[in-house]
Amino acid sequence: MRAVAVVACGALAVHVRQIALRRGWAVDVFPIPALLHNRPERIADAVVRQAQALRGRYDRIAVAYADCGTYGALDSALAKTGLERLRGEHCYDVFARDEVAAAMAEEPGTYFLTDFLARTFEHTVVRELGLDRHPELRDDYFGAYRRVVWLAQRRTPAGERAARRAAERIGLPLEVCEVGDAGLERELEGLLQAPVTARSGSHART
């Protein structure tokens, strides 16, 4: 494989590196801060800026992002650059598309955790949303949710404790669904192996 740069969502970057190492892919990963999930209007510009900075240094640039709340803005930006991203509306879709669809069909009020989000919940969610200072805002943000589902990439006692703390922090019951990282691996492999010429008219694989 030629030299490849992957501009990755900060919530996916560790998993992308692990998969690349396991598969022996010559990939350099450039994370975009995960906290931009709380400012999704800034994601597209951040991704494009990073990709442009890498032009000329790599034979290929790929984008390990779902839409991540940009409501198409990321796709529009990528369409202008000829770059392609992972399929999915959110990071958790990339790990477990079928499981997410089934969970939402069963209970639309489902809040999903990944390993990253469970581990960083206090910082990336509670503090960033101001819930540590204004707990009365809990219902504004989470009043429509009825449960938390942890999509466990690697189920460990520490990970489960973190997921349980996150669920308790917002007053919801926790369910665990072990999904691993095979979904991300498949999506990433397809992204990296897609013909370069096919990318010029497509921003998100179908």
PDB file of C-alpha atoms in Angstrom:
ATOM      1  CA  MET A   1       0.000   0.000   0.000  1.00  0.00           C
ATOM      2  CA  ARG A   2       1.277   3.456  -0.866  1.00  0.00           C
ATOM      3  CA  ALA A   3       1.716   6.089   1.835  1.00  0.00           C
ATOM      4  CA  VAL A   4      -1.739   6.982   3.162  1.00  0.00           C
ATOM      5  CA  ALA A   5      -2.867   9.701   5.553  1.00  0.00           C
ATOM      6  CA  VAL A   6      -6.121   9.276   7.434  1.00  0.00           C
ATOM      7  CA  VAL A   7      -7.759  12.389   8.815  1.00  0.00           C
ATOM      8  CA  ALA A   8      -9.732  10.877  11.669  1.00  0.00           C
ATOM      9  CA  CYS A   9     -12.382  11.888  14.127  1.00  0.00           C
ATOM     10  CA  GLY A  10     -10.721  12.011  17.529  1.00  0.00           C
ATOM     11  CA  ALA A  11     -13.247   9.472  18.795  1.00  0.00           C
ATOM     12  CA  LEU A  12     -12.115   6.977  16.134  1.00  0.00           C
ATOM     13  CA  ALA A  13      -8.399   7.701  15.849  1.00  0.00           C
ATOM     14  CA  VAL A  14      -7.175   5.161  18.416  1.00  0.00           C
ATOM     15  CA  HIS A  15      -9.226   2.402  16.804  1.00  0.00           C
ATOM     16  CA  VAL A  16      -8.017   3.373  13.322  1.00  0.00           C
ATOM     17  CA  ARG A  17      -4.409   3.105  14.506  1.00  0.00           C
ATOM     18  CA  GLN A  18      -5.047  -0.255  16.172  1.00  0.00           C
ATOM     19  CA  ILE A  19      -6.700  -1.666  13.067  1.00  0.00           C
ATOM     20  CA  ALA A  20      -3.945  -0.364  10.777  1.00  0.00           C
ATOM     21  CA  LEU A  21      -1.291  -1.926  12.993  1.00  0.00           C
ATOM     22  CA  ARG A  22      -3.149  -5.231  13.134  1.00  0.00           C
ATOM     23  CA  ARG A  23      -3.596  -5.301   9.374  1.00  0.00           C
ATOM     24  CA  GLY A  24      -0.111  -4.063   8.547  1.00  0.00           C
ATOM     25  CA  TRP A  25      -1.360  -0.988   6.688  1.00  0.00           C
ATOM     26  CA  ALA A  26       1.110   1.849   6.090  1.00  0.00           C
ATOM     27  CA  VAL A  27      -1.156   4.548   7.472  1.00  0.00           C
ATOM     28  CA  ASP A  28      -0.476   7.752   9.372  1.00  0.00           C
ATOM     29  CA  VAL A  29      -3.421   8.995  11.419  1.00  0.00           C
ATOM     30  CA  PHE A  30      -4.130  12.679  12.014  1.00  0.00           C
ATOM     31  CA  PRO A  31      -6.871  13.169  14.625  1.00  0.00           C
ATOM     32  CA  ILE A  32      -9.297  16.061  14.663  1.00  0.00           C
ATOM     33  CA  PRO A  33     -10.270  16.977  18.254  1.00  0.00           C
ATOM     34  CA  ALA A  34     -13.225  14.907  19.421  1.00  0.00           C
ATOM     35  CA  LEU A  35     -14.640  17.913  21.275  1.00  0.00           C
ATOM     36  CA  LEU A  36     -15.737  19.301  17.916  1.00  0.00           C
ATOM     37  CA  HIS A  37     -18.687  16.918  18.228  1.00  0.00           C
ATOM     38  CA  ASN A  38     -20.063  19.635  20.489  1.00  0.00           C
ATOM     39  CA  ARG A  39     -19.425  22.199  17.730  1.00  0.00           C
ATOM     40  CA  PRO A  40     -20.287  20.204  14.594  1.00  0.00           C
ATOM     41  CA  GLU A  41     -20.510  23.346  12.469  1.00  0.00           C
ATOM     42  CA  ARG A  42     -16.694  23.525  12.754  1.00  0.00           C
ATOM     43  CA  ILE A  43     -15.950  19.952  11.710  1.00  0.00           C
ATOM     44  CA  ALA A  44     -15.988  20.370   7.939  1.00  0.00           C
ATOM     45  CA  ASP A  45     -13.530  23.275   7.962  1.00  0.00           C
ATOM     46  CA  ALA A  46     -11.219  21.473  10.397  1.00  0.00           C
ATOM     47  CA  VAL A  47     -11.181  18.314   8.285  1.00  0.00           C
ATOM     48  CA  VAL A  48     -10.553  20.171   5.023  1.00  0.00           C
ATOM     49  CA  ARG A  49      -7.794  22.300   6.545  1.00  0.00           C
ATOM     50  CA  GLN A  50      -5.999  19.222   7.832  1.00  0.00           C
ATOM     51  CA  ALA A  51      -6.389  17.419   4.515  1.00  0.00           C
ATOM     52  CA  GLN A  52      -5.053  20.400   2.584  1.00  0.00           C
ATOM     53  CA  ALA A  53      -2.037  20.582   4.886  1.00  0.00           C
ATOM     54  CA  LEU A  54      -1.228  16.970   3.999  1.00  0.00           C
ATOM     55  CA  ARG A  55      -1.459  17.391   0.224  1.00  0.00           C
ATOM     56  CA  GLY A  56       1.810  16.575  -1.467  1.00  0.00           C
ATOM     57  CA  ARG A  57       3.092  14.601   1.512  1.00  0.00           C
ATOM     58  CA  TYR A  58       0.973  11.503   0.941  1.00  0.00           C
ATOM     59  CA  ASP A  59      -0.086   9.499  -2.068  1.00  0.00           C
ATOM     60  CA  ARG A  60      -3.591   9.312  -0.705  1.00  0.00           C
ATOM     61  CA  ILE A  61      -5.735  11.000   1.936  1.00  0.00           C
ATOM     62  CA  ALA A  62      -8.816   9.377   3.456  1.00  0.00           C
ATOM     63  CA  VAL A  63     -11.308  10.726   5.980  1.00  0.00           C
ATOM     64  CA  ALA A  64     -12.302   8.517   8.923  1.00  0.00           C
ATOM     65  CA  TYR A  65     -15.419  10.450   9.849  1.00  0.00           C
ATOM     66  CA  ALA A  66     -19.133   9.822   9.770  1.00  0.00           C
ATOM     67  CA  ASP A  67     -21.405  12.828   9.209  1.00  0.00           C
ATOM     68  CA  CYS A  68     -21.097  13.485  12.966  1.00  0.00           C
ATOM     69  CA  GLY A  69     -23.882  16.038  13.214  1.00  0.00           C
ATOM     70  CA  THR A  70     -22.771  18.263  10.333  1.00  0.00           C
ATOM     71  CA  TYR A  71     -26.054  17.617   8.469  1.00  0.00           C
ATOM     72  CA  GLY A  72     -24.304  17.270   5.131  1.00  0.00           C
ATOM     73  CA  ALA A  73     -21.796  20.112   5.532  1.00  0.00           C
ATOM     74  CA  LEU A  74     -18.906  17.658   5.733  1.00  0.00           C
ATOM     75  CA  ASP A  75     -20.085  15.883   2.589  1.00  0.00           C
ATOM     76  CA  SER A  76     -20.378  19.188   0.739  1.00  0.00           C
ATOM     77  CA  ALA A  77     -16.863  20.181   1.752  1.00  0.00           C
ATOM     78  CA  LEU A  78     -15.405  16.805   0.825  1.00  0.00           C
ATOM     79  CA  ALA A  79     -17.157  16.829  -2.553  1.00  0.00           C
ATOM     80  CA  LYS A  80     -15.100  19.910  -3.455  1.00  0.00           C
ATOM     81  CA  THR A  81     -11.831  18.190  -2.550  1.00  0.00           C
ATOM     82  CA  GLY A  82     -12.402  14.742  -4.077  1.00  0.00           C
ATOM     83  CA  LEU A  83     -12.063  13.070  -0.677  1.00  0.00           C
ATOM     84  CA  GLU A  84     -14.261  10.323   0.699  1.00  0.00           C
ATOM     85  CA  ARG A  85     -15.417   9.527   4.218  1.00  0.00           C
ATOM     86  CA  LEU A  86     -16.745   6.524   6.077  1.00  0.00           C
ATOM     87  CA  ARG A  87     -20.432   5.678   5.781  1.00  0.00           C
ATOM     88  CA  GLY A  88     -22.657   6.549   8.707  1.00  0.00           C
ATOM     89  CA  GLU A  89     -24.468   9.379  10.408  1.00  0.00           C
ATOM     90  CA  HIS A  90     -22.542   9.097  13.677  1.00  0.00           C
ATOM     91  CA  CYS A  91     -19.346   7.485  14.943  1.00  0.00           C
ATOM     92  CA  TYR A  92     -21.296   4.678  16.565  1.00  0.00           C
ATOM     93  CA  ASP A  93     -22.884   3.812  13.200  1.00  0.00           C
ATOM     94  CA  VAL A  94     -19.426   3.003  11.890  1.00  0.00           C
ATOM     95  CA  PHE A  95     -18.923   0.391  14.591  1.00  0.00           C
ATOM     96  CA  ALA A  96     -22.353  -1.200  14.586  1.00  0.00           C
ATOM     97  CA  ARG A  97     -24.737  -0.085  11.852  1.00  0.00           C
ATOM     98  CA  ASP A  98     -27.134  -3.038  12.193  1.00  0.00           C
ATOM     99  CA  GLU A  99     -27.098  -3.039  15.986  1.00  0.00           C
ATOM    100  CA  VAL A 100     -27.803   0.691  16.086  1.00  0.00           C
ATOM    101  CA  ALA A 101     -30.726   0.325  13.681  1.00  0.00           C
ATOM    102  CA  ALA A 102     -32.182  -2.525  15.740  1.00  0.00           C
ATOM    103  CA  ALA A 103     -31.783  -0.617  19.006  1.00  0.00           C
ATOM    104  CA  MET A 104     -33.447   2.478  17.580  1.00  0.00           C
ATOM    105  CA  ALA A 105     -36.319   0.415  16.192  1.00  0.00           C
ATOM    106  CA  GLU A 106     -36.841  -1.095  19.636  1.00  0.00           C
ATOM    107  CA  GLU A 107     -36.422   2.163  21.570  1.00  0.00           C
ATOM    108  CA  PRO A 108     -36.040   5.466  19.699  1.00  0.00           C
ATOM    109  CA  GLY A 109     -34.950   7.121  22.927  1.00  0.00           C
ATOM    110  CA  THR A 110     -31.585   5.340  22.982  1.00  0.00           C
ATOM    111  CA  TYR A 111     -28.364   7.159  23.821  1.00  0.00           C
ATOM    112  CA  PHE A 112     -25.291   5.352  22.514  1.00  0.00           C
ATOM    113  CA  LEU A 113     -21.878   5.121  24.099  1.00  0.00           C
ATOM    114  CA  THR A 114     -18.693   3.922  22.431  1.00  0.00           C
ATOM    115  CA  ASP A 115     -15.615   2.983  24.438  1.00  0.00           C
ATOM    116  CA  PHE A 116     -14.182   6.441  23.808  1.00  0.00           C
ATOM    117  CA  LEU A 117     -17.324   8.261  24.883  1.00  0.00           C
ATOM    118  CA  ALA A 118     -17.765   6.107  27.984  1.00  0.00           C
ATOM    119  CA  ARG A 119     -14.163   6.722  29.002  1.00  0.00           C
ATOM    120  CA  THR A 120     -14.279  10.483  28.415  1.00  0.00           C
ATOM    121  CA  PHE A 121     -17.926  11.185  29.263  1.00  0.00           C
ATOM    122  CA  GLU A 122     -17.257  13.445  32.233  1.00  0.00           C
ATOM    123  CA  HIS A 123     -15.046  15.699  30.141  1.00  0.00           C
ATOM    124  CA  THR A 124     -16.506  15.496  26.639  1.00  0.00           C
ATOM    125  CA  VAL A 125     -20.167  15.606  27.682  1.00  0.00           C
ATOM    126  CA  VAL A 126     -20.784  16.627  31.295  1.00  0.00           C
ATOM    127  CA  ARG A 127     -18.310  19.490  31.517  1.00  0.00           C
ATOM    128  CA  GLU A 128     -18.631  20.595  27.906  1.00  0.00           C
ATOM    129  CA  LEU A 129     -22.413  20.862  28.247  1.00  0.00           C
ATOM    130  CA  GLY A 130     -22.115  22.557  31.623  1.00  0.00           C
ATOM    131  CA  LEU A 131     -23.966  19.821  33.506  1.00  0.00           C
ATOM    132  CA  ASP A 132     -21.384  19.855  36.280  1.00  0.00           C
ATOM    133  CA  ARG A 133     -22.270  23.485  36.965  1.00  0.00           C
ATOM    134  CA  HIS A 134     -25.945  23.393  36.011  1.00  0.00           C
ATOM    135  CA  PRO A 135     -27.371  19.912  36.643  1.00  0.00           C
ATOM    136  CA  GLU A 136     -30.855  21.313  36.055  1.00  0.00           C
ATOM    137  CA  LEU A 137     -30.010  21.247  32.332  1.00  0.00           C
ATOM    138  CA  ARG A 138     -30.059  17.457  32.359  1.00  0.00           C
ATOM    139  CA  ASP A 139     -33.635  17.255  31.070  1.00  0.00           C
ATOM    140  CA  ASP A 140     -32.933  19.803  28.339  1.00  0.00           C
ATOM    141  CA  TYR A 141     -30.238  17.564  26.899  1.00  0.00           C
ATOM    142  CA  PHE A 142     -31.345  14.069  27.884  1.00  0.00           C
ATOM    143  CA  GLY A 143     -35.038  14.273  28.733  1.00  0.00           C
ATOM    144  CA  ALA A 144     -36.061  12.438  25.557  1.00  0.00           C
ATOM    145  CA  TYR A 145     -33.779   9.452  26.215  1.00  0.00           C
ATOM    146  CA  ARG A 146     -34.964   6.293  27.954  1.00  0.00           C
ATOM    147  CA  ARG A 147     -31.820   4.171  28.078  1.00  0.00           C
ATOM    148  CA  VAL A 148     -28.091   4.097  27.382  1.00  0.00           C
ATOM    149  CA  VAL A 149     -26.616   1.374  25.180  1.00  0.00           C
ATOM    150  CA  TRP A 150     -22.871   0.869  25.382  1.00  0.00           C
ATOM    151  CA  LEU A 151     -21.598  -0.426  22.043  1.00  0.00           C
ATOM    152  CA  ALA A 152     -18.543  -2.070  23.516  1.00  0.00           C
ATOM    153  CA  GLN A 153     -15.567  -2.344  21.227  1.00  0.00           C
ATOM    154  CA  ARG A 154     -13.664  -4.096  23.999  1.00  0.00           C
ATOM    155  CA  ARG A 155     -15.625  -5.084  27.078  1.00  0.00           C
ATOM    156  CA  THR A 156     -13.426  -4.770  30.133  1.00  0.00           C
ATOM    157  CA  PRO A 157     -14.272  -4.195  33.808  1.00  0.00           C
ATOM    158  CA  ALA A 158     -12.838  -0.673  33.570  1.00  0.00           C
ATOM    159  CA  GLY A 159     -14.818   0.065  30.434  1.00  0.00           C
ATOM    160  CA  GLU A 160     -18.014  -1.239  31.983  1.00  0.00           C
ATOM    161  CA  ARG A 161     -17.492   0.865  35.091  1.00  0.00           C
ATOM    162  CA  ALA A 162     -17.009   3.930  32.900  1.00  0.00           C
ATOM    163  CA  ALA A 163     -20.153   3.173  30.898  1.00  0.00           C
ATOM    164  CA  ARG A 164     -22.150   2.619  34.063  1.00  0.00           C
ATOM    165  CA  ARG A 165     -20.917   5.893  35.547  1.00  0.00           C
ATOM    166  CA  ALA A 166     -21.901   7.720  32.380  1.00  0.00           C
ATOM    167  CA  ALA A 167     -25.391   6.226  32.415  1.00  0.00           C
ATOM    168  CA  GLU A 168     -25.842   6.999  36.092  1.00  0.00           C
ATOM    169  CA  ARG A 169     -24.622  10.559  35.508  1.00  0.00           C
ATOM    170  CA  ILE A 170     -27.622  11.217  33.278  1.00  0.00           C
ATOM    171  CA  GLY A 171     -30.018   9.023  35.243  1.00  0.00           C
ATOM    172  CA  LEU A 172     -30.626   6.292  32.678  1.00  0.00           C
ATOM    173  CA  PRO A 173     -30.372   2.481  32.754  1.00  0.00           C
ATOM    174  CA  LEU A 174     -27.436   0.885  30.968  1.00  0.00           C
ATOM    175  CA  GLU A 175     -27.513  -1.961  28.483  1.00  0.00           C
ATOM    176  CA  VAL A 176     -24.393  -3.514  26.956  1.00  0.00           C
ATOM    177  CA  CYS A 177     -23.995  -4.658  23.367  1.00  0.00           C
ATOM    178  CA  GLU A 178     -20.597  -6.099  22.471  1.00  0.00           C
ATOM    179  CA  VAL A 179     -19.773  -5.128  18.884  1.00  0.00           C
ATOM    180  CA  GLY A 180     -15.963  -5.069  18.622  1.00  0.00           C
ATOM    181  CA  ASP A 181     -14.304  -3.004  15.921  1.00  0.00           C
ATOM    182  CA  ALA A 182     -14.968  -5.241  12.893  1.00  0.00           C
ATOM    183  CA  GLY A 183     -17.521  -2.790  11.519  1.00  0.00           C
ATOM    184  CA  LEU A 184     -14.994   0.030  11.523  1.00  0.00           C
ATOM    185  CA  GLU A 185     -12.371  -2.291  10.050  1.00  0.00           C
ATOM    186  CA  ARG A 186     -14.630  -3.184   7.125  1.00  0.00           C
ATOM    187  CA  GLU A 187     -15.525   0.421   6.456  1.00  0.00           C
ATOM    188  CA  LEU A 188     -11.918   1.535   6.717  1.00  0.00           C
ATOM    189  CA  GLU A 189     -10.704  -1.216   4.420  1.00  0.00           C
ATOM    190  CA  GLY A 190     -13.282  -0.289   1.809  1.00  0.00           C
ATOM    191  CA  LEU A 191     -12.337   3.373   2.091  1.00  0.00           C
ATOM    192  CA  LEU A 192      -8.615   2.727   1.703  1.00  0.00           C
ATOM    193  CA  GLN A 193      -9.007   0.255  -1.149  1.00  0.00           C
ATOM    194  CA  ALA A 194     -11.543   2.224  -3.193  1.00  0.00           C
ATOM    195  CA  PRO A 195     -10.112   3.243  -6.591  1.00  0.00           C
ATOM    196  CA  VAL A 196      -8.720   6.748  -6.438  1.00  0.00           C
ATOM    197  CA  THR A 197     -10.468   7.713  -9.676  1.00  0.00           C
ATOM    198  CA  ALA A 198     -13.852   6.836  -8.165  1.00  0.00           C
ATOM    199  CA  ARG A 199     -13.490   9.435  -5.451  1.00  0.00           C
ATOM    200  CA  SER A 200     -13.719  12.504  -7.633  1.00  0.00           C
ATOM    201  CA  GLY A 201     -17.512  12.345  -7.834  1.00  0.00           C
ATOM    202  CA  SER A 202     -18.334  10.850  -4.472  1.00  0.00           C
ATOM    203  CA  HIS A 203     -17.901  12.073  -0.912  1.00  0.00           C
ATOM    204  CA  ALA A 204     -19.433   9.239   1.105  1.00  0.00           C
ATOM    205  CA  ARG A 205     -19.341   5.596   0.049  1.00  0.00           C
ATOM    206  CA  THR A 206     -22.696   3.947  -0.583  1.00  0.00           C
TER     207      THR A 206
END
